[in-house]
Short mmCIF file of C-alpha atoms in Angstrom, two decimals:
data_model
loop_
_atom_site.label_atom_id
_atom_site.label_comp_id
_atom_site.label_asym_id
_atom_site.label_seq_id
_atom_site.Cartn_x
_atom_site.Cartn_y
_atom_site.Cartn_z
CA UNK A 1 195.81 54.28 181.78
CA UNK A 2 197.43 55.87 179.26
CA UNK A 3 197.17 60.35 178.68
CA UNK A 4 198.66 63.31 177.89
CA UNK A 5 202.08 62.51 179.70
CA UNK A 6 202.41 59.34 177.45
CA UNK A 7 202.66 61.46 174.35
CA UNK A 8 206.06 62.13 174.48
CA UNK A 9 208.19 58.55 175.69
CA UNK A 10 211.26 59.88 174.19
CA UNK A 11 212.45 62.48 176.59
CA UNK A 12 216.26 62.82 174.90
CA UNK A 13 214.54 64.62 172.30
CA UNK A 14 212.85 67.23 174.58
CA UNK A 15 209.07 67.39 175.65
CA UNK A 16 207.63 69.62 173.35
CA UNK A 17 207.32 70.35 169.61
CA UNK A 18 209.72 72.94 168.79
CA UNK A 19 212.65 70.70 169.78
CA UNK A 20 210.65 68.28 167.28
CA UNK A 21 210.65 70.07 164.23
CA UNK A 22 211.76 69.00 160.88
CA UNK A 23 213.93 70.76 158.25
CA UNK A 24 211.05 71.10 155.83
CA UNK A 25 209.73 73.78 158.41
CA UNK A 26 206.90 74.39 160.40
CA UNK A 27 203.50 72.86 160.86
CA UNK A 28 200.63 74.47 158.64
CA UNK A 29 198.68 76.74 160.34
CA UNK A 30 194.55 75.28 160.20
CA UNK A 31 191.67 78.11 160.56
CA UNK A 32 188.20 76.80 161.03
CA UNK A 33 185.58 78.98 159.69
CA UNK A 34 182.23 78.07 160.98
CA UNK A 35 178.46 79.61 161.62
CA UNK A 36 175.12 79.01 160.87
CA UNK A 37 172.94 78.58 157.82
CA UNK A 38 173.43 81.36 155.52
CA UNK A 39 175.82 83.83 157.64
CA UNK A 40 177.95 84.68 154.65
CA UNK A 41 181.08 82.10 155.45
CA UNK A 42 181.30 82.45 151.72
CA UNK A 43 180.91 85.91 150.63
CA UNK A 44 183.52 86.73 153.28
CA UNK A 45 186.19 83.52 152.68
CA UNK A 46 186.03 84.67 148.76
CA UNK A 47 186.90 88.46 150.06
CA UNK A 48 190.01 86.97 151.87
CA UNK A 49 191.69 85.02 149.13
CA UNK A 50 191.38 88.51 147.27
CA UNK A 51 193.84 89.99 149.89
CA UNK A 52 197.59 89.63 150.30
CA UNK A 53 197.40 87.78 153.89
CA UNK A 54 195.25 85.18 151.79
CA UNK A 55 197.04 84.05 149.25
CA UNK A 56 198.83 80.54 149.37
CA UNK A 57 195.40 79.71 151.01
CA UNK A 58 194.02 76.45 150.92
CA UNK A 59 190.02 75.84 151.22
CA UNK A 60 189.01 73.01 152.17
CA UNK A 61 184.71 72.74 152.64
CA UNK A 62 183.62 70.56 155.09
CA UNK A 63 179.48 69.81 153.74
CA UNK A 64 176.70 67.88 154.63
CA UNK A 65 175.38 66.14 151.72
CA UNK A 66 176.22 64.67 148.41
CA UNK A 67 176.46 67.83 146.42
CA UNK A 68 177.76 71.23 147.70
CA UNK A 69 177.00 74.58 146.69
CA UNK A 70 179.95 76.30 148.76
CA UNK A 71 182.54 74.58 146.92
CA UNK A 72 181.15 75.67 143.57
CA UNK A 73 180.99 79.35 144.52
CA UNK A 74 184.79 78.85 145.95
CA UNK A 75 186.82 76.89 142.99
CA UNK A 76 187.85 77.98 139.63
CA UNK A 77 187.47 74.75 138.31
CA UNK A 78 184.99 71.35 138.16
CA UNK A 79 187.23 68.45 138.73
CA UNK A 80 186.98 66.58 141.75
CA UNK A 81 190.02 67.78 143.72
CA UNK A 82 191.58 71.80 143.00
CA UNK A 83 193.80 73.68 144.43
CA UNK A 84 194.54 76.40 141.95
CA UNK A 85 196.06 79.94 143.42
CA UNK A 86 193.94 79.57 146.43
CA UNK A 87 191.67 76.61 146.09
CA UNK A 88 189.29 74.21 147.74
CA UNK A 89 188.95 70.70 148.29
CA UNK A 90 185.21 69.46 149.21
CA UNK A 91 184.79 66.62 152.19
CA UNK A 92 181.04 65.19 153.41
CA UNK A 93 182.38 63.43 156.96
CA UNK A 94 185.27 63.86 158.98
CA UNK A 95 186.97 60.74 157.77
CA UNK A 96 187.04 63.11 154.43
CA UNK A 97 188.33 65.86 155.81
CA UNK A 98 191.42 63.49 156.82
CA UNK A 99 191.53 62.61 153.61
CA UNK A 100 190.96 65.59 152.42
CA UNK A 101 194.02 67.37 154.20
CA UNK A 102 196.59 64.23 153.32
CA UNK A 103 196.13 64.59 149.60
CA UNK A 104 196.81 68.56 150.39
CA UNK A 105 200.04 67.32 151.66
CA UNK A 106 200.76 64.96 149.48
CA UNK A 107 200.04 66.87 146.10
CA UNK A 108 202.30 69.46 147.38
CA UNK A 109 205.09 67.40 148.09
CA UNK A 110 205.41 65.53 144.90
CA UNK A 111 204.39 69.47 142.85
CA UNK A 112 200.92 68.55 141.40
CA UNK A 113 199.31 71.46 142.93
CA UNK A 114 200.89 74.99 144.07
CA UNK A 115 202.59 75.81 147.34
CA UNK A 116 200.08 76.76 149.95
CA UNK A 117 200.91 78.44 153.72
CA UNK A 118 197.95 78.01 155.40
CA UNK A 119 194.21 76.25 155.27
CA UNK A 120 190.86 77.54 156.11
CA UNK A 121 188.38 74.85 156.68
CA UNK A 122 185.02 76.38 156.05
CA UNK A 123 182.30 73.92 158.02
CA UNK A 124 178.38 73.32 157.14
CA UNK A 125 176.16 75.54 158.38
CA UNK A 126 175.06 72.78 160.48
CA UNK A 127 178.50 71.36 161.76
CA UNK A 128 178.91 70.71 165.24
CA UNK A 129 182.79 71.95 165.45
CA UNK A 130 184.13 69.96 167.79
CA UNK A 131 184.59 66.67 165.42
CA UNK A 132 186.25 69.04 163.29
CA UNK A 133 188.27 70.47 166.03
CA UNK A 134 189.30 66.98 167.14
CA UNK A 135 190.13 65.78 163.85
CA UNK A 136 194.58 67.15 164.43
CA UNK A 137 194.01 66.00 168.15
CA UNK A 138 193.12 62.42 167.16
CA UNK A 139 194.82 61.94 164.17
CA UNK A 140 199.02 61.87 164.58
CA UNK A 141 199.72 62.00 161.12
CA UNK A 142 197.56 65.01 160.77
CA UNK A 143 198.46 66.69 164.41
CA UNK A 144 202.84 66.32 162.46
CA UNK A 145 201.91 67.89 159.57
CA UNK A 146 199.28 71.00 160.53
CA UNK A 147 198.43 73.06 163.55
CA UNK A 148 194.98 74.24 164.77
CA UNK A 149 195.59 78.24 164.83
CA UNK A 150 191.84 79.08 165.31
CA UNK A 151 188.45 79.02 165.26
CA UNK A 152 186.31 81.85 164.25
CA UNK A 153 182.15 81.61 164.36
CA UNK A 154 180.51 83.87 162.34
CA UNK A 155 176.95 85.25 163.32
CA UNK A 156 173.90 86.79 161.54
CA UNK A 157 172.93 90.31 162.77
CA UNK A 158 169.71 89.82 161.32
CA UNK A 159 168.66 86.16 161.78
CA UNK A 160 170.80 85.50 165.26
CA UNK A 161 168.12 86.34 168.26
CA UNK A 162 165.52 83.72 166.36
CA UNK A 163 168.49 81.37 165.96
CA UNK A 164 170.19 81.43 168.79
CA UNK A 165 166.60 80.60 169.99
CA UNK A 166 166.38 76.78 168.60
CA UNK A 167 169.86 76.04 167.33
CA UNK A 168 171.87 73.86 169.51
CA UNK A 169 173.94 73.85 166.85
CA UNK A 170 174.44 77.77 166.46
CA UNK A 171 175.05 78.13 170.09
CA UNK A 172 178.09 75.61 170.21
CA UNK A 173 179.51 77.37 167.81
CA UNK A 174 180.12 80.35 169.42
CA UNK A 175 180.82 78.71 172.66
CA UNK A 176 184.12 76.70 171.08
CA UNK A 177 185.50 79.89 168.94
CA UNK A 178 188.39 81.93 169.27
CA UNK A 179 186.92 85.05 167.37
CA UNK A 180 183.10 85.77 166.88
CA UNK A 181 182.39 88.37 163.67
CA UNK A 182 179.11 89.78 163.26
CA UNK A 183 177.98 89.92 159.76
CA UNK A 184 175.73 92.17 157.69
CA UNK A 185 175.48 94.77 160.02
CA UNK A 186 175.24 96.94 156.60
CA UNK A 187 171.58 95.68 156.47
CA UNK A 188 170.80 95.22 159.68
CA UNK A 189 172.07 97.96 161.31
CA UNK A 190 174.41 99.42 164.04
CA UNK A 191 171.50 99.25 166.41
CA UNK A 192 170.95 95.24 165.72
CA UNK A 193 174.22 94.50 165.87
CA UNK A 194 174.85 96.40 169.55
CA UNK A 195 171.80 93.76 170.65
CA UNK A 196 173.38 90.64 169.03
CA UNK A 197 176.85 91.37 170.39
CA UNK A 198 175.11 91.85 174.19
CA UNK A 199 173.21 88.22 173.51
CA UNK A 200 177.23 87.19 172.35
CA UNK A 201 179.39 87.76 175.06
CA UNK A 202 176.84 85.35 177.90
CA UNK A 203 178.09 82.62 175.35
CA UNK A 204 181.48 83.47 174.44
CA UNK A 205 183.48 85.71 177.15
CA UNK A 206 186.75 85.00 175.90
CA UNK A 207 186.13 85.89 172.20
CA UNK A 208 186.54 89.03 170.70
CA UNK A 209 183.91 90.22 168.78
CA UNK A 210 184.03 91.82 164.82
CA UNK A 211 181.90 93.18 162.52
CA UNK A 212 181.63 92.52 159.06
CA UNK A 213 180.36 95.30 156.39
CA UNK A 214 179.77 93.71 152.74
CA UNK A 215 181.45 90.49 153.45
CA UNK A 216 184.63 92.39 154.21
CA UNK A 217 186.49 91.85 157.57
CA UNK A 218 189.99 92.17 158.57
CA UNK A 219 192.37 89.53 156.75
CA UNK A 220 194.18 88.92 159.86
CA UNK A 221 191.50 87.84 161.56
CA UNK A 222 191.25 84.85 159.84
CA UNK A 223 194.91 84.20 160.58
CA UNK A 224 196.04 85.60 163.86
CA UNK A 225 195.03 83.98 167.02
CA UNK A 226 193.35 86.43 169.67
CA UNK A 227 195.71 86.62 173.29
CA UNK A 228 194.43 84.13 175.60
CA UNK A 229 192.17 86.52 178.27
CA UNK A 230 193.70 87.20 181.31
CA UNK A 231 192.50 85.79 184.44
CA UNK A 232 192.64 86.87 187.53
CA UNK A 233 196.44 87.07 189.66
CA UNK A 234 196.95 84.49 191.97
CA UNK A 235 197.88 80.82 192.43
CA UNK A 236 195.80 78.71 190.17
CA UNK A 237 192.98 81.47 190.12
CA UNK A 238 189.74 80.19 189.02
CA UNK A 239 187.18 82.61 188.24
CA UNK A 240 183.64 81.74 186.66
CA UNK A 241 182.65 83.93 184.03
CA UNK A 242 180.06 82.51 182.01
CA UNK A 243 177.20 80.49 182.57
CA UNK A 244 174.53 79.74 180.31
CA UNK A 245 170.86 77.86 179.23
CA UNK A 246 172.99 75.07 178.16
CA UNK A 247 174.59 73.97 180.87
CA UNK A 248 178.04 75.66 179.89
CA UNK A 249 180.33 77.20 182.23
CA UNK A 250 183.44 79.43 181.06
CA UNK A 251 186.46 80.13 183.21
CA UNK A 252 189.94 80.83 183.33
CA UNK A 253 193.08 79.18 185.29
CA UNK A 254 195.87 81.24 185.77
CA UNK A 255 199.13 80.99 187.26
CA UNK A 256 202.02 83.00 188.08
CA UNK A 257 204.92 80.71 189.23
CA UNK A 258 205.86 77.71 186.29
CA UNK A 259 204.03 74.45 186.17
CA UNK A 260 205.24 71.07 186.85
CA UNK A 261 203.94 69.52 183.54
CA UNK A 262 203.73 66.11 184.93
CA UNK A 263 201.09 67.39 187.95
CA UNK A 264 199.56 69.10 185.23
CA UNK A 265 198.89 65.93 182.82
CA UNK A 266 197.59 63.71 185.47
CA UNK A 267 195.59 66.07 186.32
CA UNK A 268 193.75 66.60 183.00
CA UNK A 269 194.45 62.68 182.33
CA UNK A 270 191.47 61.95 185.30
CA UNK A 271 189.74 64.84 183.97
CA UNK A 272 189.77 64.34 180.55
CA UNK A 273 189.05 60.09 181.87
CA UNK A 274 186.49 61.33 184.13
CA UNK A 275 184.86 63.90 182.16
CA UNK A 276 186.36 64.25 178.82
CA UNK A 277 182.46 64.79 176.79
CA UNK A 278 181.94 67.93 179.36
CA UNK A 279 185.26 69.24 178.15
CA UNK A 280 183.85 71.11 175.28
CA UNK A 281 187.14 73.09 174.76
CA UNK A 282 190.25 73.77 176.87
CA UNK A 283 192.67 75.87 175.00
CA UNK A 284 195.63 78.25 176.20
CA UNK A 285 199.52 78.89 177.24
CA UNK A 286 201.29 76.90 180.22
CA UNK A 287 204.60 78.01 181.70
CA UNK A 288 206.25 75.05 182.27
CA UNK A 289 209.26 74.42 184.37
CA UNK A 290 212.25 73.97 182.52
CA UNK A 291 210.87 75.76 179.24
CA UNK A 292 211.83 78.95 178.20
CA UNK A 293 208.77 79.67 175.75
CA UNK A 294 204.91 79.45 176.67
CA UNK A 295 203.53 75.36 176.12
CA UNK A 296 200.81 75.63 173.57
CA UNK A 297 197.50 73.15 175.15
CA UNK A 298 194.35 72.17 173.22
CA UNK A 299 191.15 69.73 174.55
CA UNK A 300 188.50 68.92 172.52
CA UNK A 301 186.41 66.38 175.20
CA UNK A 302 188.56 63.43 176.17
CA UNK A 303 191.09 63.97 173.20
CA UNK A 304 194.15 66.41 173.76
CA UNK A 305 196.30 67.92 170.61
CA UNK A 306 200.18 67.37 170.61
CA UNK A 307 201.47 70.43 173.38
CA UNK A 308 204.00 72.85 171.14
CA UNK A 309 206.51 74.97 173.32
CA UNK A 310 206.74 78.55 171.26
CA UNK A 311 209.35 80.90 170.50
CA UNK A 312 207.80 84.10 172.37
CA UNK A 313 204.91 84.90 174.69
CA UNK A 314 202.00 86.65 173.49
CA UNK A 315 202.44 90.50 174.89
CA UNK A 316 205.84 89.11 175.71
CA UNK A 317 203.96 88.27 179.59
CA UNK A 318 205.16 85.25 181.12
CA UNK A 319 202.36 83.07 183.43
CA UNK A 320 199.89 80.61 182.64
CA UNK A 321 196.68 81.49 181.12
CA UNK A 322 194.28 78.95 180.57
CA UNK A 323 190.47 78.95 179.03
CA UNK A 324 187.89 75.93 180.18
CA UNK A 325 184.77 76.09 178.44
CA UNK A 326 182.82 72.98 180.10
CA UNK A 327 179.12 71.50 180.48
CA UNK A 328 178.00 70.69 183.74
CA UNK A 329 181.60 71.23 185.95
CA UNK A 330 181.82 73.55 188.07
CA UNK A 331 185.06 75.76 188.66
CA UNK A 332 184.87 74.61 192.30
CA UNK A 333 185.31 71.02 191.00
CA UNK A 334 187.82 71.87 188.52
CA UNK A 335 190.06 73.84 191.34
CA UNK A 336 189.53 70.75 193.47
CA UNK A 337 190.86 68.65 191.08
CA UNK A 338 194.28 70.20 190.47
CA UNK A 339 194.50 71.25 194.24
CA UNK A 340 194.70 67.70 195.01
CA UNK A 341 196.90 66.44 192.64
CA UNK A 342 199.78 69.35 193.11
CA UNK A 343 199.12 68.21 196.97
CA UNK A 344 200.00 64.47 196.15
CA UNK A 345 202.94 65.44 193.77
CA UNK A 346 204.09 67.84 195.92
CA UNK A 347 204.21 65.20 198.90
CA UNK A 348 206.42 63.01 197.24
#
């Protein structure tokens, strides 16, 4: 069976990504911009490309359908693929969105479209996330040339209780984001918006919640990763936080003393083997024996993105701090799980 600890056969070159990169630079950071059916992705994407941490942005809209209306509200021009200043490329199916990012790279390389420094993937209303999520864990090419930073959900103060009511769709994603922003609380009031952020944080412990006025939000909240949460201290400490009408548990492993990464892979291999649809997101830092920065880890199900080992810790806090979010496993299992691997390993 192959997993996670097969990603990496050529050990000479070191483990993890930052021994790996090229001289062209870094990988380009991804945000995914998601929420439900008239939110105002839009109206606050075009905001951000006005401000100075959004330029050299690259939209790409990810639509359901044959014709999209995002995209036309987004680009400065009609033909098929744009990037001009910040600009937008328009995909129907995730096998697009592949596409969609190569020619990105591509174009740029060989100068028939501007430099650009990051991309913002703006989803349908409709989108599950997690293809979209799974698209730089999957694809190898993709996973070299780009790097998931985040995923941010935006919400409707004045449609979300009735929503959140019928839309399996609206409640995954706020389950698998990083951020959650509450929009229009201009119309809908402070009020409204106190009683959608309470119905919010059941879903979505980890996230941190903003609110939009106008459309306008914080430009760095499209680009800067929130700190993983902090669990609680202690040896693999399992905690559960969340649990929901949908089956969906939240919780967070932490762990003072450095990892072995190999106990850690097998581990998640027979998870992720075992279980990998009820992984619905796994995301956070490892401190790995032997490495001197925090290991970068992302699941999405049974597919796991390329580990990067980073400069600096966030809050400059050693320890490992990592977020399940899972359907139908318990913490108790989870614990279980890595208790009796480390026992096996460690019995060697």
């Amino acid at each position: 069976m192959s997993g996670l600890s097969d990603l990496f056969p050529a050990q000479s070159i070191g483990p993890f990504g930052r021994r790996q990169r090229r001289a062209r630079g870094n990988k380009i950071p991804v945000t995914v911009l998601t929420g439900f059916l008239g939110v105002g992705k839009t109206t606050l994407l075009n905001h951000f490309l006005k401000t100075p941490e959004g330029a050299g942005t690259a939209v790409v809209v990810n639509e359901f359908g044959a014709e999209g209306v995002d995209d036309a509200l987004l680009r400065e021009s009609t033909d098929e693929i744009v990037l001009l200043g910040n600009g937008c490329i328009c995909c129907n199916t995730r096998t697009d969105l592949q596409n969609a990012l190569r020619t990105l790279v591509v174009d740029r390389e060989r100068g028939a479209i501007p430099h650009f420094r990051r991309v913002v993937i703006e989803t349908s209303g409709l989108a599950d996330p997690g293809p979209v999520l799974q698209t730089f864990a999957t694809d190898r090419a993709l996973g070299g040339e780009f790097h998931l930073e985040l995923a941010v959900t935006l919400v409707d103060a004045e449609t979300a209780e009735s929503t959140l009511e019928w839309s399996p769709e609206a409640r995954k994603q706020i389950i698998l984001a990083d951020r959650l922003v509450v929009t229009k609380v201009d119309r809908a009031g402070v009020a409204l918006a106190d009683e959608v952020e309470a119905r919010l944080r059941p879903l979505n412990p980890h996230a941190p919640i903003t609110r939009s006025e106008h459309g306008r939000v914080d430009p760095r909240i499209l680009t800067e990763a929130p700190p993983t949460p902090e669990g609680p201290a202690g040896a693999l400490g399992f905690v559960a936080e969340a649990v929901h009408g949908d089956g969906v548990t939240s919780f967070v492993l932490t762990e003072d003393e450095p990892l072995d990464w190999r106990s850690f892979t097998q581990a998640m291999d027979v998870l992720t083997t075992l279980r990998g649809p009820d992984l619905l997101r796994v995301k956070g830092f490892l401190d790995v024996q032997g490495c001197a920065g925090p290991v970068l880890v992302q699941f999405v199900q049974h597919v796991a993105d390329a580990p990067t080992e980073l400069q600096r810790w966030p809050g400059g806090r050693r320890g490992t701090r990592l977020v399940f979010i899972t359907r139908g496993l318990s913490e108790q299992a989870i614990r279980g799980l890595f208790a009796a691997v480390r026992a096996v390993a460690t019995s060697r």
